[in-house]
């Protein structure tokens, strides 16, 4: 029997907090209980926000929690060629296009339309149809050096994926090990960004390419990423990649009911450690 492969995939754009500890420890416990492997992946594609010191902190925090992971660690910034070749395959299927609208353009366009839908993360769907600009005009603007984002033509991508694989779904495994099929709804995301002029990948693309390249069989992550699995399934089908099993665990909330995050200044594991909190206490604080 092949061993299950789990991964914890933090971004080194801030210190780890209790929410990360929870996710990492759940992955570690599931790997141990199943005789599986635990991988650590550093999701550092955003060079403007990622810092070596945060990456060093990740290793320190996880080791302190008693976790052990396989080496070498995959750092996404070292594998841009893999994402470029996945992009090229999607491009060959005519599924991606460069878009030039800024966040401000999108905000203004959406403000003029009442009831314009948002994606599951609350951001407005991309409001400019691909057909509104010719492929030749898009190519001219790219060649002229304008900044752009490469977007997935989701309607076309979803239609092609369904034609290839039938209705899109994934297997969600709950804490008791019970599995259910969840129907994917990629159109709820609209034309998501898969890369930018300066960076040949964005989260959705890198995560499916890496999970497949690393042979991940069990994706265990926070419930805030559950809806994104719809996008991941489309990409997996189009790129011919296997579908892992998914578990989206409940998030830790702070006293105000907000999910812990770097942006609200949730207390870091390093500062808890400095205050004398023990790994066992972290487990308890992390709801485990
Ligand atoms: N890098 C992502 C994050 O820190 C997690 C990606 C994933 O688990 O799919 O939120």
PDB file of C-alpha atoms and ligand atoms in Angstrom:
ATOM      1  CA  UNK A   1       0.000   0.000   0.000  1.00  0.00           C
ATOM      2  CA  UNK A   2       1.311   3.442  -0.799  1.00  0.00           C
ATOM      3  CA  UNK A   3       1.583   5.689   2.192  1.00  0.00           C
ATOM      4  CA  UNK A   4      -0.762   8.654   2.490  1.00  0.00           C
ATOM      5  CA  UNK A   5       0.948  11.997   1.909  1.00  0.00           C
ATOM      6  CA  UNK A   6      -0.098  15.058   3.908  1.00  0.00           C
ATOM      7  CA  UNK A   7       1.252  18.574   3.680  1.00  0.00           C
ATOM      8  CA  UNK A   8       1.246  21.803   5.602  1.00  0.00           C
ATOM      9  CA  UNK A   9       1.691  24.755   3.239  1.00  0.00           C
ATOM     10  CA  UNK A  10       2.174  28.100   4.999  1.00  0.00           C
ATOM     11  CA  UNK A  11       3.108  31.383   3.359  1.00  0.00           C
ATOM     12  CA  UNK A  12       6.107  33.105   4.988  1.00  0.00           C
ATOM     13  CA  UNK A  13       4.454  36.530   4.955  1.00  0.00           C
ATOM     14  CA  UNK A  14       4.100  36.840   8.715  1.00  0.00           C
ATOM     15  CA  UNK A  15       4.643  34.874  11.899  1.00  0.00           C
ATOM     16  CA  UNK A  16       2.648  31.675  12.450  1.00  0.00           C
ATOM     17  CA  UNK A  17      -0.231  31.937  14.926  1.00  0.00           C
ATOM     18  CA  UNK A  18      -2.452  29.415  16.696  1.00  0.00           C
ATOM     19  CA  UNK A  19      -4.530  28.830  13.558  1.00  0.00           C
ATOM     20  CA  UNK A  20      -1.422  27.623  11.745  1.00  0.00           C
ATOM     21  CA  UNK A  21      -0.448  25.483  14.708  1.00  0.00           C
ATOM     22  CA  UNK A  22      -3.871  23.860  14.586  1.00  0.00           C
ATOM     23  CA  UNK A  23      -3.578  23.045  10.892  1.00  0.00           C
ATOM     24  CA  UNK A  24      -0.001  21.799  11.140  1.00  0.00           C
ATOM     25  CA  UNK A  25      -0.746  19.656  14.195  1.00  0.00           C
ATOM     26  CA  UNK A  26      -3.851  18.120  12.595  1.00  0.00           C
ATOM     27  CA  UNK A  27      -1.797  17.209   9.529  1.00  0.00           C
ATOM     28  CA  UNK A  28       0.954  15.777  11.737  1.00  0.00           C
ATOM     29  CA  UNK A  29      -1.503  13.704  13.770  1.00  0.00           C
ATOM     30  CA  UNK A  30      -3.259  12.331  10.685  1.00  0.00           C
ATOM     31  CA  UNK A  31       0.061  11.433   9.055  1.00  0.00           C
ATOM     32  CA  UNK A  32       1.222   9.669  12.203  1.00  0.00           C
ATOM     33  CA  UNK A  33      -2.055   7.793  12.714  1.00  0.00           C
ATOM     34  CA  UNK A  34      -2.089   6.535   9.128  1.00  0.00           C
ATOM     35  CA  UNK A  35       1.606   5.714   8.813  1.00  0.00           C
ATOM     36  CA  UNK A  36       1.739   8.503   6.245  1.00  0.00           C
ATOM     37  CA  UNK A  37       4.278  11.157   5.288  1.00  0.00           C
ATOM     38  CA  UNK A  38       4.217  14.809   6.289  1.00  0.00           C
ATOM     39  CA  UNK A  39       5.513  17.409   3.837  1.00  0.00           C
ATOM     40  CA  UNK A  40       6.083  21.081   4.478  1.00  0.00           C
ATOM     41  CA  UNK A  41       5.714  23.447   1.545  1.00  0.00           C
ATOM     42  CA  UNK A  42       6.710  27.086   1.651  1.00  0.00           C
ATOM     43  CA  UNK A  43       4.237  29.099  -0.435  1.00  0.00           C
ATOM     44  CA  UNK A  44       6.467  32.072  -1.148  1.00  0.00           C
ATOM     45  CA  UNK A  45       5.365  33.195  -4.604  1.00  0.00           C
ATOM     46  CA  UNK A  46       4.586  36.724  -3.436  1.00  0.00           C
ATOM     47  CA  UNK A  47       8.096  38.175  -3.158  1.00  0.00           C
ATOM     48  CA  UNK A  48       6.748  41.540  -2.004  1.00  0.00           C
ATOM     49  CA  UNK A  49       5.293  40.054   1.191  1.00  0.00           C
ATOM     50  CA  UNK A  50       7.433  36.976   1.955  1.00  0.00           C
ATOM     51  CA  UNK A  51      10.554  37.301   4.133  1.00  0.00           C
ATOM     52  CA  UNK A  52      13.373  34.834   4.924  1.00  0.00           C
ATOM     53  CA  UNK A  53      12.943  35.616   8.622  1.00  0.00           C
ATOM     54  CA  UNK A  54       9.321  34.421   8.513  1.00  0.00           C
ATOM     55  CA  UNK A  55      10.414  31.228   6.762  1.00  0.00           C
ATOM     56  CA  UNK A  56      13.055  30.623   9.447  1.00  0.00           C
ATOM     57  CA  UNK A  57      10.333  31.230  12.046  1.00  0.00           C
ATOM     58  CA  UNK A  58       8.136  28.563  10.444  1.00  0.00           C
ATOM     59  CA  UNK A  59      10.844  25.914  10.835  1.00  0.00           C
ATOM     60  CA  UNK A  60      11.516  26.998  14.399  1.00  0.00           C
ATOM     61  CA  UNK A  61       7.845  27.041  15.432  1.00  0.00           C
ATOM     62  CA  UNK A  62       7.009  23.676  13.869  1.00  0.00           C
ATOM     63  CA  UNK A  63      10.058  21.972  15.381  1.00  0.00           C
ATOM     64  CA  UNK A  64       9.141  23.453  18.772  1.00  0.00           C
ATOM     65  CA  UNK A  65       5.644  21.958  18.390  1.00  0.00           C
ATOM     66  CA  UNK A  66       7.309  18.569  17.937  1.00  0.00           C
ATOM     67  CA  UNK A  67       6.499  18.175  14.249  1.00  0.00           C
ATOM     68  CA  UNK A  68       8.810  16.413  11.856  1.00  0.00           C
ATOM     69  CA  UNK A  69       8.590  16.811   8.098  1.00  0.00           C
ATOM     70  CA  UNK A  70      10.453  15.491   5.100  1.00  0.00           C
ATOM     71  CA  UNK A  71      13.390  17.319   3.584  1.00  0.00           C
ATOM     72  CA  UNK A  72      14.031  18.951   1.224  1.00  0.00           C
ATOM     73  CA  UNK A  73      11.192  21.395   1.717  1.00  0.00           C
ATOM     74  CA  UNK A  74       9.598  22.591  -1.509  1.00  0.00           C
ATOM     75  CA  UNK A  75       9.775  26.363  -1.847  1.00  0.00           C
ATOM     76  CA  UNK A  76       7.458  27.582  -4.568  1.00  0.00           C
ATOM     77  CA  UNK A  77       9.727  30.461  -5.586  1.00  0.00           C
ATOM     78  CA  UNK A  78      12.261  27.877  -6.803  1.00  0.00           C
ATOM     79  CA  UNK A  79       9.822  26.134  -9.134  1.00  0.00           C
ATOM     80  CA  UNK A  80       8.455  28.804 -11.432  1.00  0.00           C
ATOM     81  CA  UNK A  81       9.265  26.627 -14.470  1.00  0.00           C
ATOM     82  CA  UNK A  82       6.692  24.073 -13.294  1.00  0.00           C
ATOM     83  CA  UNK A  83       3.971  26.719 -13.111  1.00  0.00           C
ATOM     84  CA  UNK A  84       4.982  28.182 -16.468  1.00  0.00           C
ATOM     85  CA  UNK A  85       4.589  24.824 -18.144  1.00  0.00           C
ATOM     86  CA  UNK A  86       1.143  24.314 -16.571  1.00  0.00           C
ATOM     87  CA  UNK A  87       0.158  27.782 -17.795  1.00  0.00           C
ATOM     88  CA  UNK A  88       1.382  26.938 -21.282  1.00  0.00           C
ATOM     89  CA  UNK A  89      -0.865  23.875 -21.329  1.00  0.00           C
ATOM     90  CA  UNK A  90      -3.897  25.938 -20.352  1.00  0.00           C
ATOM     91  CA  UNK A  91      -2.942  28.539 -22.921  1.00  0.00           C
ATOM     92  CA  UNK A  92      -2.760  25.863 -25.618  1.00  0.00           C
ATOM     93  CA  UNK A  93      -6.386  25.047 -24.751  1.00  0.00           C
ATOM     94  CA  UNK A  94      -7.267  28.741 -25.184  1.00  0.00           C
ATOM     95  CA  UNK A  95      -8.370  28.934 -21.557  1.00  0.00           C
ATOM     96  CA  UNK A  96      -6.380  31.916 -20.356  1.00  0.00           C
ATOM     97  CA  UNK A  97      -6.159  35.525 -21.373  1.00  0.00           C
ATOM     98  CA  UNK A  98      -4.311  38.633 -20.207  1.00  0.00           C
ATOM     99  CA  UNK A  99      -6.441  41.321 -18.533  1.00  0.00           C
ATOM    100  CA  UNK A 100      -5.294  44.883 -17.924  1.00  0.00           C
ATOM    101  CA  UNK A 101      -7.904  46.337 -15.603  1.00  0.00           C
ATOM    102  CA  UNK A 102      -6.643  47.614 -12.267  1.00  0.00           C
ATOM    103  CA  UNK A 103      -8.326  47.001  -8.922  1.00  0.00           C
ATOM    104  CA  UNK A 104      -9.699  50.535  -9.223  1.00  0.00           C
ATOM    105  CA  UNK A 105     -11.178  49.805 -12.673  1.00  0.00           C
ATOM    106  CA  UNK A 106     -12.883  46.742 -11.238  1.00  0.00           C
ATOM    107  CA  UNK A 107     -14.168  48.638  -8.213  1.00  0.00           C
ATOM    108  CA  UNK A 108     -15.632  51.414 -10.368  1.00  0.00           C
ATOM    109  CA  UNK A 109     -17.233  49.004 -12.836  1.00  0.00           C
ATOM    110  CA  UNK A 110     -18.850  47.067 -10.015  1.00  0.00           C
ATOM    111  CA  UNK A 111     -20.058  50.200  -8.214  1.00  0.00           C
ATOM    112  CA  UNK A 112     -22.118  51.061 -11.292  1.00  0.00           C
ATOM    113  CA  UNK A 113     -23.971  47.729 -11.278  1.00  0.00           C
ATOM    114  CA  UNK A 114     -26.262  47.048  -8.385  1.00  0.00           C
ATOM    115  CA  UNK A 115     -26.249  43.504  -7.086  1.00  0.00           C
ATOM    116  CA  UNK A 116     -23.059  42.485  -8.929  1.00  0.00           C
ATOM    117  CA  UNK A 117     -22.068  39.072  -7.488  1.00  0.00           C
ATOM    118  CA  UNK A 118     -19.050  38.439  -5.287  1.00  0.00           C
ATOM    119  CA  UNK A 119     -16.910  35.324  -5.130  1.00  0.00           C
ATOM    120  CA  UNK A 120     -16.939  33.044  -2.047  1.00  0.00           C
ATOM    121  CA  UNK A 121     -14.164  35.180  -0.505  1.00  0.00           C
ATOM    122  CA  UNK A 122     -16.283  38.304  -0.893  1.00  0.00           C
ATOM    123  CA  UNK A 123     -14.389  39.920  -3.789  1.00  0.00           C
ATOM    124  CA  UNK A 124     -16.463  41.056  -6.779  1.00  0.00           C
ATOM    125  CA  UNK A 125     -16.400  38.703  -9.765  1.00  0.00           C
ATOM    126  CA  UNK A 126     -14.233  40.021 -12.582  1.00  0.00           C
ATOM    127  CA  UNK A 127     -16.726  42.239 -14.418  1.00  0.00           C
ATOM    128  CA  UNK A 128     -15.109  42.584 -17.848  1.00  0.00           C
ATOM    129  CA  UNK A 129     -16.036  39.886 -20.367  1.00  0.00           C
ATOM    130  CA  UNK A 130     -13.183  38.296 -22.276  1.00  0.00           C
ATOM    131  CA  UNK A 131     -15.029  38.915 -25.550  1.00  0.00           C
ATOM    132  CA  UNK A 132     -14.981  42.680 -24.958  1.00  0.00           C
ATOM    133  CA  UNK A 133     -11.377  42.913 -26.153  1.00  0.00           C
ATOM    134  CA  UNK A 134      -9.913  41.107 -29.136  1.00  0.00           C
ATOM    135  CA  UNK A 135      -7.086  38.627 -28.700  1.00  0.00           C
ATOM    136  CA  UNK A 136      -4.999  40.792 -31.045  1.00  0.00           C
ATOM    137  CA  UNK A 137      -5.522  43.894 -28.887  1.00  0.00           C
ATOM    138  CA  UNK A 138      -4.613  41.929 -25.759  1.00  0.00           C
ATOM    139  CA  UNK A 139      -1.456  40.628 -27.439  1.00  0.00           C
ATOM    140  CA  UNK A 140      -0.540  44.154 -28.561  1.00  0.00           C
ATOM    141  CA  UNK A 141      -0.843  45.508 -25.022  1.00  0.00           C
ATOM    142  CA  UNK A 142       1.225  42.650 -23.571  1.00  0.00           C
ATOM    143  CA  UNK A 143       3.906  43.276 -26.211  1.00  0.00           C
ATOM    144  CA  UNK A 144       3.830  46.986 -25.347  1.00  0.00           C
ATOM    145  CA  UNK A 145       4.906  46.074 -21.820  1.00  0.00           C
ATOM    146  CA  UNK A 146       1.686  46.910 -19.957  1.00  0.00           C
ATOM    147  CA  UNK A 147       1.148  45.171 -16.618  1.00  0.00           C
ATOM    148  CA  UNK A 148      -1.383  42.370 -16.838  1.00  0.00           C
ATOM    149  CA  UNK A 149      -2.928  39.446 -14.993  1.00  0.00           C
ATOM    150  CA  UNK A 150      -3.521  36.128 -16.721  1.00  0.00           C
ATOM    151  CA  UNK A 151      -7.055  34.972 -16.020  1.00  0.00           C
ATOM    152  CA  UNK A 152      -8.751  31.635 -16.457  1.00  0.00           C
ATOM    153  CA  UNK A 153     -11.781  31.830 -18.773  1.00  0.00           C
ATOM    154  CA  UNK A 154     -13.885  30.011 -16.205  1.00  0.00           C
ATOM    155  CA  UNK A 155     -16.986  29.345 -18.302  1.00  0.00           C
ATOM    156  CA  UNK A 156     -14.873  27.748 -21.001  1.00  0.00           C
ATOM    157  CA  UNK A 157     -12.638  25.965 -18.485  1.00  0.00           C
ATOM    158  CA  UNK A 158     -15.585  24.516 -16.615  1.00  0.00           C
ATOM    159  CA  UNK A 159     -17.306  23.380 -19.838  1.00  0.00           C
ATOM    160  CA  UNK A 160     -14.156  21.643 -21.043  1.00  0.00           C
ATOM    161  CA  UNK A 161     -13.504  20.037 -17.650  1.00  0.00           C
ATOM    162  CA  UNK A 162     -17.069  18.711 -17.478  1.00  0.00           C
ATOM    163  CA  UNK A 163     -16.822  17.405 -21.037  1.00  0.00           C
ATOM    164  CA  UNK A 164     -13.678  15.536 -20.034  1.00  0.00           C
ATOM    165  CA  UNK A 165     -14.554  14.264 -16.587  1.00  0.00           C
ATOM    166  CA  UNK A 166     -18.288  14.679 -16.027  1.00  0.00           C
ATOM    167  CA  UNK A 167     -19.791  16.758 -13.204  1.00  0.00           C
ATOM    168  CA  UNK A 168     -17.032  18.213 -11.044  1.00  0.00           C
ATOM    169  CA  UNK A 169     -16.899  17.197  -7.410  1.00  0.00           C
ATOM    170  CA  UNK A 170     -14.456  16.312  -4.685  1.00  0.00           C
ATOM    171  CA  UNK A 171     -14.336  13.890  -1.812  1.00  0.00           C
ATOM    172  CA  UNK A 172     -14.482  15.676   1.542  1.00  0.00           C
ATOM    173  CA  UNK A 173     -13.430  13.597   4.548  1.00  0.00           C
ATOM    174  CA  UNK A 174     -14.639  14.767   7.968  1.00  0.00           C
ATOM    175  CA  UNK A 175     -12.905  14.468  11.333  1.00  0.00           C
ATOM    176  CA  UNK A 176     -14.484  11.037  11.891  1.00  0.00           C
ATOM    177  CA  UNK A 177     -13.054   9.795   8.585  1.00  0.00           C
ATOM    178  CA  UNK A 178     -16.477   9.857   6.908  1.00  0.00           C
ATOM    179  CA  UNK A 179     -16.376  10.890   3.229  1.00  0.00           C
ATOM    180  CA  UNK A 180     -18.982  12.815   1.224  1.00  0.00           C
ATOM    181  CA  UNK A 181     -19.020  14.096  -2.345  1.00  0.00           C
ATOM    182  CA  UNK A 182     -19.188  17.849  -2.695  1.00  0.00           C
ATOM    183  CA  UNK A 183     -20.247  19.360  -6.008  1.00  0.00           C
ATOM    184  CA  UNK A 184     -17.765  21.923  -7.284  1.00  0.00           C
ATOM    185  CA  UNK A 185     -19.068  25.344  -8.290  1.00  0.00           C
ATOM    186  CA  UNK A 186     -16.187  27.008 -10.146  1.00  0.00           C
ATOM    187  CA  UNK A 187     -18.414  29.591 -11.839  1.00  0.00           C
ATOM    188  CA  UNK A 188     -18.947  31.131  -8.395  1.00  0.00           C
ATOM    189  CA  UNK A 189     -15.347  32.373  -8.711  1.00  0.00           C
ATOM    190  CA  UNK A 190     -15.515  33.904 -12.163  1.00  0.00           C
ATOM    191  CA  UNK A 191     -12.317  34.439 -14.153  1.00  0.00           C
ATOM    192  CA  UNK A 192      -9.717  33.961 -11.410  1.00  0.00           C
ATOM    193  CA  UNK A 193      -6.125  35.162 -11.766  1.00  0.00           C
ATOM    194  CA  UNK A 194      -3.613  32.375 -12.447  1.00  0.00           C
ATOM    195  CA  UNK A 195      -0.497  34.466 -12.965  1.00  0.00           C
ATOM    196  CA  UNK A 196       0.747  38.012 -13.413  1.00  0.00           C
ATOM    197  CA  UNK A 197       3.184  39.731 -15.682  1.00  0.00           C
ATOM    198  CA  UNK A 198       6.032  39.461 -13.170  1.00  0.00           C
ATOM    199  CA  UNK A 199       5.053  36.211 -11.410  1.00  0.00           C
ATOM    200  CA  UNK A 200       4.180  33.119 -13.459  1.00  0.00           C
ATOM    201  CA  UNK A 201       1.729  31.746 -10.921  1.00  0.00           C
ATOM    202  CA  UNK A 202      -0.884  32.607  -8.351  1.00  0.00           C
ATOM    203  CA  UNK A 203      -2.135  30.524  -5.440  1.00  0.00           C
ATOM    204  CA  UNK A 204      -4.715  28.375  -7.270  1.00  0.00           C
ATOM    205  CA  UNK A 205      -2.298  27.244  -9.958  1.00  0.00           C
ATOM    206  CA  UNK A 206       0.715  26.665  -7.712  1.00  0.00           C
ATOM    207  CA  UNK A 207      -1.293  24.677  -5.180  1.00  0.00           C
ATOM    208  CA  UNK A 208      -2.687  22.153  -7.686  1.00  0.00           C
ATOM    209  CA  UNK A 209       0.602  21.782  -9.546  1.00  0.00           C
ATOM    210  CA  UNK A 210       2.528  21.230  -6.310  1.00  0.00           C
ATOM    211  CA  UNK A 211       0.041  18.899  -4.662  1.00  0.00           C
ATOM    212  CA  UNK A 212       0.265  16.701  -7.765  1.00  0.00           C
ATOM    213  CA  UNK A 213       4.057  16.937  -8.198  1.00  0.00           C
ATOM    214  CA  UNK A 214       4.565  16.101  -4.540  1.00  0.00           C
ATOM    215  CA  UNK A 215       2.126  13.187  -4.643  1.00  0.00           C
ATOM    216  CA  UNK A 216      -0.110  14.684  -1.948  1.00  0.00           C
ATOM    217  CA  UNK A 217      -3.007  12.318  -1.301  1.00  0.00           C
ATOM    218  CA  UNK A 218      -4.702  14.212   1.551  1.00  0.00           C
ATOM    219  CA  UNK A 219      -5.133  17.974   1.531  1.00  0.00           C
ATOM    220  CA  UNK A 220      -5.981  19.031   5.080  1.00  0.00           C
ATOM    221  CA  UNK A 221      -6.426  22.793   5.530  1.00  0.00           C
ATOM    222  CA  UNK A 222      -8.684  25.398   7.054  1.00  0.00           C
ATOM    223  CA  UNK A 223     -12.360  25.771   6.174  1.00  0.00           C
ATOM    224  CA  UNK A 224     -11.583  29.194   4.677  1.00  0.00           C
ATOM    225  CA  UNK A 225     -10.094  27.366   1.668  1.00  0.00           C
ATOM    226  CA  UNK A 226     -12.977  24.937   1.164  1.00  0.00           C
ATOM    227  CA  UNK A 227     -14.716  26.945  -1.570  1.00  0.00           C
ATOM    228  CA  UNK A 228     -11.422  27.347  -3.463  1.00  0.00           C
ATOM    229  CA  UNK A 229     -11.422  23.581  -3.996  1.00  0.00           C
ATOM    230  CA  UNK A 230     -13.926  24.197  -6.812  1.00  0.00           C
ATOM    231  CA  UNK A 231     -11.242  26.079  -8.737  1.00  0.00           C
ATOM    232  CA  UNK A 232      -8.661  23.444  -7.881  1.00  0.00           C
ATOM    233  CA  UNK A 233     -10.820  20.636  -9.257  1.00  0.00           C
ATOM    234  CA  UNK A 234     -11.254  22.405 -12.614  1.00  0.00           C
ATOM    235  CA  UNK A 235      -7.508  22.912 -12.901  1.00  0.00           C
ATOM    236  CA  UNK A 236      -6.773  19.314 -11.891  1.00  0.00           C
ATOM    237  CA  UNK A 237      -9.051  17.973 -14.604  1.00  0.00           C
ATOM    238  CA  UNK A 238      -7.699  20.321 -17.280  1.00  0.00           C
ATOM    239  CA  UNK A 239      -4.081  19.564 -16.389  1.00  0.00           C
ATOM    240  CA  UNK A 240      -4.710  15.819 -16.041  1.00  0.00           C
ATOM    241  CA  UNK A 241      -3.744  15.774 -12.354  1.00  0.00           C
ATOM    242  CA  UNK A 242      -5.128  13.375  -9.734  1.00  0.00           C
ATOM    243  CA  UNK A 243      -7.649  14.607  -7.171  1.00  0.00           C
ATOM    244  CA  UNK A 244      -6.494  14.270  -3.558  1.00  0.00           C
ATOM    245  CA  UNK A 245      -8.946  13.733  -0.709  1.00  0.00           C
ATOM    246  CA  UNK A 246      -9.827  16.943   1.094  1.00  0.00           C
ATOM    247  CA  UNK A 247     -10.478  17.811   4.713  1.00  0.00           C
ATOM    248  CA  UNK A 248     -11.345  21.406   5.607  1.00  0.00           C
ATOM    249  CA  UNK A 249     -11.108  21.740   9.355  1.00  0.00           C
ATOM    250  CA  UNK A 250     -12.921  24.305  11.489  1.00  0.00           C
ATOM    251  CA  UNK A 251     -11.006  27.537  12.026  1.00  0.00           C
ATOM    252  CA  UNK A 252     -10.023  28.967  15.369  1.00  0.00           C
ATOM    253  CA  UNK A 253     -11.854  32.194  16.118  1.00  0.00           C
ATOM    254  CA  UNK A 254     -10.811  35.012  18.394  1.00  0.00           C
ATOM    255  CA  UNK A 255     -12.954  36.462  21.182  1.00  0.00           C
ATOM    256  CA  UNK A 256     -14.789  38.628  18.627  1.00  0.00           C
ATOM    257  CA  UNK A 257     -15.554  35.623  16.435  1.00  0.00           C
ATOM    258  CA  UNK A 258     -13.038  36.582  13.751  1.00  0.00           C
ATOM    259  CA  UNK A 259     -10.735  34.012  12.205  1.00  0.00           C
ATOM    260  CA  UNK A 260      -7.165  34.406  13.410  1.00  0.00           C
ATOM    261  CA  UNK A 261      -4.952  36.162  10.913  1.00  0.00           C
ATOM    262  CA  UNK A 262      -1.783  38.117  10.473  1.00  0.00           C
ATOM    263  CA  UNK A 263      -3.801  41.136   9.389  1.00  0.00           C
ATOM    264  CA  UNK A 264      -5.673  41.433  12.697  1.00  0.00           C
ATOM    265  CA  UNK A 265      -2.415  40.915  14.597  1.00  0.00           C
ATOM    266  CA  UNK A 266      -3.228  37.506  16.092  1.00  0.00           C
ATOM    267  CA  UNK A 267      -0.629  36.544  18.666  1.00  0.00           C
ATOM    268  CA  UNK A 268       2.293  34.665  17.155  1.00  0.00           C
ATOM    269  CA  UNK A 269       3.501  31.244  18.296  1.00  0.00           C
ATOM    270  CA  UNK A 270       6.918  32.817  18.884  1.00  0.00           C
ATOM    271  CA  UNK A 271       5.467  35.332  21.340  1.00  0.00           C
ATOM    272  CA  UNK A 272       3.452  32.623  23.112  1.00  0.00           C
ATOM    273  CA  UNK A 273       6.677  30.620  23.410  1.00  0.00           C
ATOM    274  CA  UNK A 274       8.499  33.677  24.773  1.00  0.00           C
ATOM    275  CA  UNK A 275       5.776  34.021  27.402  1.00  0.00           C
ATOM    276  CA  UNK A 276       6.484  30.477  28.551  1.00  0.00           C
ATOM    277  CA  UNK A 277       3.486  28.762  26.929  1.00  0.00           C
ATOM    278  CA  UNK A 278       4.340  25.092  26.289  1.00  0.00           C
ATOM    279  CA  UNK A 279       3.646  23.049  23.135  1.00  0.00           C
ATOM    280  CA  UNK A 280       1.009  21.096  25.105  1.00  0.00           C
ATOM    281  CA  UNK A 281      -0.724  24.332  26.006  1.00  0.00           C
ATOM    282  CA  UNK A 282      -0.598  25.373  22.357  1.00  0.00           C
ATOM    283  CA  UNK A 283      -2.362  22.128  21.459  1.00  0.00           C
ATOM    284  CA  UNK A 284      -5.101  22.943  23.932  1.00  0.00           C
ATOM    285  CA  UNK A 285      -5.359  26.573  22.808  1.00  0.00           C
ATOM    286  CA  UNK A 286      -5.549  25.287  19.226  1.00  0.00           C
ATOM    287  CA  UNK A 287      -8.586  23.221  20.187  1.00  0.00           C
ATOM    288  CA  UNK A 288      -6.868  19.842  19.914  1.00  0.00           C
TER     289      UNK A 288
HETATM  290  N1  LIG B   1      -0.555  28.881   1.626  1.00  0.00           N
HETATM  291  C1  LIG B   1      -1.929  28.859   1.995  1.00  0.00           C
HETATM  292  C2  LIG B   1      -2.136  29.659   3.260  1.00  0.00           C
HETATM  293  O1  LIG B   1      -1.204  29.871   4.012  1.00  0.00           O
HETATM  294  C3  LIG B   1      -2.466  27.459   2.240  1.00  0.00           C
HETATM  295  C4  LIG B   1      -2.607  26.688   1.004  1.00  0.00           C
HETATM  296  C5  LIG B   1      -3.341  25.362   1.143  1.00  0.00           C
HETATM  297  O2  LIG B   1      -3.281  24.727   2.201  1.00  0.00           O
HETATM  298  O3  LIG B   1      -3.931  24.955   0.162  1.00  0.00           O
HETATM  299  O4  LIG B   1      -3.219  30.091   3.530  1.00  0.00           O
END
